[in-house]
PDB file of C-alpha atoms in Angstrom:
ATOM      1  CA  UNK A  29     124.850  90.009 126.350  1.00 48.00           C
ATOM      2  CA  UNK A  30     123.557  93.131 124.623  1.00 58.00           C
ATOM      3  CA  UNK A  31     122.311  95.914 126.837  1.00 56.00           C
ATOM      4  CA  UNK A  32     120.645  98.920 125.309  1.00 64.00           C
ATOM      5  CA  UNK A  33     121.983 102.275 126.310  1.00 70.00           C
ATOM      6  CA  UNK A  34     120.762 105.799 125.894  1.00 74.00           C
ATOM      7  CA  UNK A  35     123.388 106.735 123.321  1.00 72.00           C
ATOM      8  CA  UNK A  36     122.169 104.074 120.897  1.00 73.00           C
ATOM      9  CA  UNK A  37     118.592 105.198 121.397  1.00 70.00           C
ATOM     10  CA  UNK A  38     119.441 108.859 120.916  1.00 66.00           C
ATOM     11  CA  UNK A  39     121.519 108.164 117.716  1.00 69.00           C
ATOM     12  CA  UNK A  40     118.638 106.087 116.313  1.00 70.00           C
ATOM     13  CA  UNK A  41     116.196 108.875 117.105  1.00 63.00           C
ATOM     14  CA  UNK A  42     118.442 111.443 115.454  1.00 63.00           C
ATOM     15  CA  UNK A  43     118.759 109.269 112.338  1.00 62.00           C
ATOM     16  CA  UNK A  44     115.000 108.926 112.060  1.00 59.00           C
ATOM     17  CA  UNK A  45     114.537 112.660 112.415  1.00 58.00           C
ATOM     18  CA  UNK A  46     117.197 113.333 109.805  1.00 58.00           C
ATOM     19  CA  UNK A  47     115.478 111.183 107.235  1.00 63.00           C
ATOM     20  CA  UNK A  48     112.177 113.068 107.476  1.00 65.00           C
ATOM     21  CA  UNK A  49     110.338 110.473 109.521  1.00 65.00           C
ATOM     22  CA  UNK A  50     107.126 111.772 111.014  1.00 70.00           C
ATOM     23  CA  UNK A  51     104.654 109.586 112.937  1.00 72.00           C
ATOM     24  CA  UNK A  52     101.491 109.020 110.956  1.00 72.00           C
ATOM     25  CA  UNK A  53      99.254 110.138 113.838  1.00 68.00           C
ATOM     26  CA  UNK A  54     101.700 112.870 114.954  1.00 69.00           C
ATOM     27  CA  UNK A  55     101.144 116.616 114.505  1.00 68.00           C
ATOM     28  CA  UNK A  56     102.557 116.695 110.967  1.00 68.00           C
ATOM     29  CA  UNK A  57     101.340 113.174 110.009  1.00 71.00           C
ATOM     30  CA  UNK A  58      98.395 112.729 107.707  1.00 74.00           C
ATOM     31  CA  UNK A  59      96.800 109.797 109.583  1.00 78.00           C
ATOM     32  CA  UNK A  60      94.640 112.010 111.788  1.00 83.00           C
ATOM     33  CA  UNK A  61      92.759 113.128 108.611  1.00 87.00           C
ATOM     34  CA  UNK A  62      91.401 109.620 108.308  1.00 89.00           C
ATOM     35  CA  UNK A  63      90.327 108.977 111.900  1.00 90.00           C
ATOM     36  CA  UNK A  64      86.546 108.738 112.019  1.00 90.00           C
ATOM     37  CA  UNK A  65      86.413 110.297 108.571  1.00 92.00           C
ATOM     38  CA  UNK A  66      85.988 107.401 106.085  1.00 94.00           C
ATOM     39  CA  UNK A  67      82.493 106.136 105.308  1.00 93.00           C
ATOM     40  CA  UNK A  68      82.262 102.527 104.070  1.00 94.00           C
ATOM     41  CA  UNK A  69      79.585 100.923 101.922  1.00 92.00           C
ATOM     42  CA  UNK A  70      77.081  98.717 103.675  1.00 92.00           C
ATOM     43  CA  UNK A  71      78.272  95.093 103.633  1.00 93.00           C
ATOM     44  CA  UNK A  72      76.711  92.683 101.159  1.00 93.00           C
ATOM     45  CA  UNK A  73      77.839  89.519 102.965  1.00 93.00           C
ATOM     46  CA  UNK A  74      79.622  88.152 105.990  1.00 93.00           C
ATOM     47  CA  UNK A  75      83.043  88.811 104.522  1.00 92.00           C
ATOM     48  CA  UNK A  76      82.344  92.407 103.596  1.00 94.00           C
ATOM     49  CA  UNK A  77      81.161  92.796 107.194  1.00 96.00           C
ATOM     50  CA  UNK A  78      84.504  91.353 108.490  1.00 96.00           C
ATOM     51  CA  UNK A  79      86.388  93.849 106.299  1.00 97.00           C
ATOM     52  CA  UNK A  80      84.261  96.761 107.542  1.00 96.00           C
ATOM     53  CA  UNK A  81      84.504  95.645 111.157  1.00 96.00           C
ATOM     54  CA  UNK A  82      88.305  95.540 111.062  1.00 97.00           C
ATOM     55  CA  UNK A  83      88.438  98.878 109.199  1.00 96.00           C
ATOM     56  CA  UNK A  84      86.284 100.550 111.836  1.00 95.00           C
ATOM     57  CA  UNK A  85      88.342  99.007 114.671  1.00 95.00           C
ATOM     58  CA  UNK A  86      91.435 100.772 113.384  1.00 93.00           C
ATOM     59  CA  UNK A  87      90.114 104.037 111.937  1.00 93.00           C
ATOM     60  CA  UNK A  88      86.743 104.405 113.576  1.00 90.00           C
ATOM     61  CA  UNK A  89      83.264 104.607 112.190  1.00 87.00           C
ATOM     62  CA  UNK A  90      83.249 107.458 109.740  1.00 79.00           C
ATOM     63  CA  UNK A  91      80.531 109.621 108.345  1.00 80.00           C
ATOM     64  CA  UNK A  92      83.029 112.296 107.470  1.00 78.00           C
ATOM     65  CA  UNK A  93      84.407 113.823 104.283  1.00 91.00           C
ATOM     66  CA  UNK A  94      85.624 110.609 102.621  1.00 94.00           C
ATOM     67  CA  UNK A  95      84.001 107.519 101.156  1.00 94.00           C
ATOM     68  CA  UNK A  96      85.849 104.296 100.450  1.00 95.00           C
ATOM     69  CA  UNK A  97      84.783 102.001  97.661  1.00 95.00           C
ATOM     70  CA  UNK A  98      86.339  98.504  97.817  1.00 96.00           C
ATOM     71  CA  UNK A  99      86.009  95.661  95.274  1.00 96.00           C
ATOM     72  CA  UNK A 100      87.136  92.145  96.180  1.00 96.00           C
ATOM     73  CA  UNK A 101      88.347  89.278  94.032  1.00 96.00           C
ATOM     74  CA  UNK A 102      88.675  85.979  95.861  1.00 95.00           C
ATOM     75  CA  UNK A 103      89.930  82.682  94.527  1.00 95.00           C
ATOM     76  CA  UNK A 104      90.611  79.198  95.905  1.00 94.00           C
ATOM     77  CA  UNK A 105      93.376  76.859  94.763  1.00 94.00           C
ATOM     78  CA  UNK A 106      94.098  73.317  95.915  1.00 91.00           C
ATOM     79  CA  UNK A 107      97.571  72.964  97.337  1.00 87.00           C
ATOM     80  CA  UNK A 108      98.057  69.453  98.650  1.00 82.00           C
ATOM     81  CA  UNK A 109      96.530  66.161  97.680  1.00 82.00           C
ATOM     82  CA  UNK A 110      96.579  62.537  98.655  1.00 84.00           C
ATOM     83  CA  UNK A 111      97.407  59.604  96.359  1.00 85.00           C
ATOM     84  CA  UNK A 112      93.733  59.146  95.598  1.00 87.00           C
ATOM     85  CA  UNK A 113      93.472  62.784  94.370  1.00 82.00           C
ATOM     86  CA  UNK A 114      91.588  64.208  97.412  1.00 86.00           C
ATOM     87  CA  UNK A 115      92.715  67.782  98.119  1.00 88.00           C
ATOM     88  CA  UNK A 116      93.977  68.293 101.686  1.00 90.00           C
ATOM     89  CA  UNK A 117      94.849  71.952 101.778  1.00 93.00           C
ATOM     90  CA  UNK A 118      93.459  75.008 100.009  1.00 94.00           C
ATOM     91  CA  UNK A 119      94.997  78.379  99.386  1.00 95.00           C
ATOM     92  CA  UNK A 120      92.514  81.293  99.515  1.00 96.00           C
ATOM     93  CA  UNK A 121      93.826  84.378  97.728  1.00 97.00           C
ATOM     94  CA  UNK A 122      92.200  87.794  97.654  1.00 97.00           C
ATOM     95  CA  UNK A 123      92.684  91.171  96.098  1.00 97.00           C
ATOM     96  CA  UNK A 124      91.155  94.408  97.242  1.00 97.00           C
ATOM     97  CA  UNK A 125      90.950  97.304  94.791  1.00 97.00           C
ATOM     98  CA  UNK A 126      90.073 100.528  96.536  1.00 97.00           C
ATOM     99  CA  UNK A 127      89.337 104.136  95.815  1.00 97.00           C
ATOM    100  CA  UNK A 128      88.992 106.975  98.370  1.00 95.00           C
ATOM    101  CA  UNK A 129      86.751 109.853  97.215  1.00 94.00           C
ATOM    102  CA  UNK A 130      85.158 112.851  98.791  1.00 93.00           C
ATOM    103  CA  UNK A 131      81.610 112.054  99.865  1.00 91.00           C
ATOM    104  CA  UNK A 132      79.175 112.921  97.030  1.00 86.00           C
ATOM    105  CA  UNK A 133      81.984 113.299  94.451  1.00 87.00           C
ATOM    106  CA  UNK A 134      83.516 111.065  91.783  1.00 87.00           C
ATOM    107  CA  UNK A 135      86.962 112.655  92.157  1.00 92.00           C
ATOM    108  CA  UNK A 136      89.412 109.968  93.284  1.00 94.00           C
ATOM    109  CA  UNK A 137      91.870 111.080  95.953  1.00 94.00           C
ATOM    110  CA  UNK A 138      93.648 107.801  96.616  1.00 95.00           C
ATOM    111  CA  UNK A 139      93.488 104.658  94.525  1.00 96.00           C
ATOM    112  CA  UNK A 140      95.230 101.383  94.889  1.00 96.00           C
ATOM    113  CA  UNK A 141      95.143  97.623  95.003  1.00 97.00           C
ATOM    114  CA  UNK A 142      96.511  95.126  97.510  1.00 97.00           C
ATOM    115  CA  UNK A 143      96.453  91.382  97.731  1.00 96.00           C
ATOM    116  CA  UNK A 144      97.195  88.607 100.202  1.00 97.00           C
ATOM    117  CA  UNK A 145      96.459  84.942 100.846  1.00 96.00           C
ATOM    118  CA  UNK A 146      95.755  82.482 103.620  1.00 96.00           C
ATOM    119  CA  UNK A 147      95.088  78.769 103.622  1.00 95.00           C
ATOM    120  CA  UNK A 148      93.137  76.145 105.403  1.00 94.00           C
ATOM    121  CA  UNK A 149      93.194  72.383 105.882  1.00 92.00           C
ATOM    122  CA  UNK A 150      90.545  70.103 104.410  1.00 91.00           C
ATOM    123  CA  UNK A 151      91.566  66.882 106.179  1.00 86.00           C
ATOM    124  CA  UNK A 152      88.848  66.835 108.817  1.00 84.00           C
ATOM    125  CA  UNK A 153      85.140  66.270 108.633  1.00 91.00           C
ATOM    126  CA  UNK A 154      82.957  68.243 106.267  1.00 91.00           C
ATOM    127  CA  UNK A 155      81.824  70.480 109.119  1.00 94.00           C
ATOM    128  CA  UNK A 156      85.423  71.061 110.194  1.00 93.00           C
ATOM    129  CA  UNK A 157      86.469  71.902 106.600  1.00 92.00           C
ATOM    130  CA  UNK A 158      83.624  74.389 106.202  1.00 94.00           C
ATOM    131  CA  UNK A 159      84.477  76.013 109.597  1.00 95.00           C
ATOM    132  CA  UNK A 160      88.142  76.200 108.511  1.00 94.00           C
ATOM    133  CA  UNK A 161      87.221  77.821 105.198  1.00 95.00           C
ATOM    134  CA  UNK A 162      84.962  80.402 106.955  1.00 95.00           C
ATOM    135  CA  UNK A 163      87.816  81.221 109.375  1.00 96.00           C
ATOM    136  CA  UNK A 164      90.300  81.528 106.491  1.00 96.00           C
ATOM    137  CA  UNK A 165      88.007  83.924 104.640  1.00 96.00           C
ATOM    138  CA  UNK A 166      87.548  86.013 107.790  1.00 97.00           C
ATOM    139  CA  UNK A 167      91.296  86.119 108.337  1.00 97.00           C
ATOM    140  CA  UNK A 168      91.870  87.086 104.687  1.00 97.00           C
ATOM    141  CA  UNK A 169      89.399  89.968 105.000  1.00 97.00           C
ATOM    142  CA  UNK A 170      91.132  91.232 108.149  1.00 97.00           C
ATOM    143  CA  UNK A 171      94.512  91.090 106.388  1.00 97.00           C
ATOM    144  CA  UNK A 172      93.160  92.946 103.383  1.00 98.00           C
ATOM    145  CA  UNK A 173      91.587  95.611 105.624  1.00 97.00           C
ATOM    146  CA  UNK A 174      94.855  96.071 107.476  1.00 97.00           C
ATOM    147  CA  UNK A 175      96.735  96.443 104.141  1.00 97.00           C
ATOM    148  CA  UNK A 176      94.237  98.895 102.728  1.00 97.00           C
ATOM    149  CA  UNK A 177      94.413 100.963 105.935  1.00 96.00           C
ATOM    150  CA  UNK A 178      98.238 100.944 105.846  1.00 95.00           C
ATOM    151  CA  UNK A 179      98.248 102.165 102.246  1.00 95.00           C
ATOM    152  CA  UNK A 180      95.716 104.887 102.993  1.00 95.00           C
ATOM    153  CA  UNK A 181      97.769 106.060 105.981  1.00 93.00           C
ATOM    154  CA  UNK A 182     100.909 106.156 103.858  1.00 90.00           C
ATOM    155  CA  UNK A 183      99.175 108.450 101.323  1.00 90.00           C
ATOM    156  CA  UNK A 184      97.088 110.385 103.806  1.00 89.00           C
ATOM    157  CA  UNK A 185      99.432 113.366 103.833  1.00 85.00           C
ATOM    158  CA  UNK A 186      98.417 114.006 100.169  1.00 85.00           C
ATOM    159  CA  UNK A 187      94.737 114.543 101.148  1.00 85.00           C
ATOM    160  CA  UNK A 188      93.429 118.112 101.056  1.00 83.00           C
ATOM    161  CA  UNK A 189      93.037 119.931 104.338  1.00 72.00           C
TER     162      UNK A 189
END
């Protein structure tokens, strides 16, 4: 049975310190520059709202020095089918292209693109399939929000003071 000891912990900590690791929200990390500092566009639909909600849960509601522009591309593909050709499972893929700019400026500070996917079953009733699709779209927007935030936090130390 493996039991952790202090020596292993201290050696691991020393290795992280030696490689230049700094916590993103630590004193030298850039993540604190983004907390409550990123303004989002008003949502156009339910899924933009889900993205904004998740973004604000993690970084706070911002009216600060930065604005985030996000464009989404969503697509649906049938995955499984029965012998009669009826599709039983759908893959919902999404791509978020984002640009972080200073408020009131067109200068781009951080730009990027991320994508992900989720899926849902279409074997139930029509109402169940529609509910599954709505849930899959909500989950996809949460995943995309998390990925955009992670990418922003990685590059946050490049932002001006």
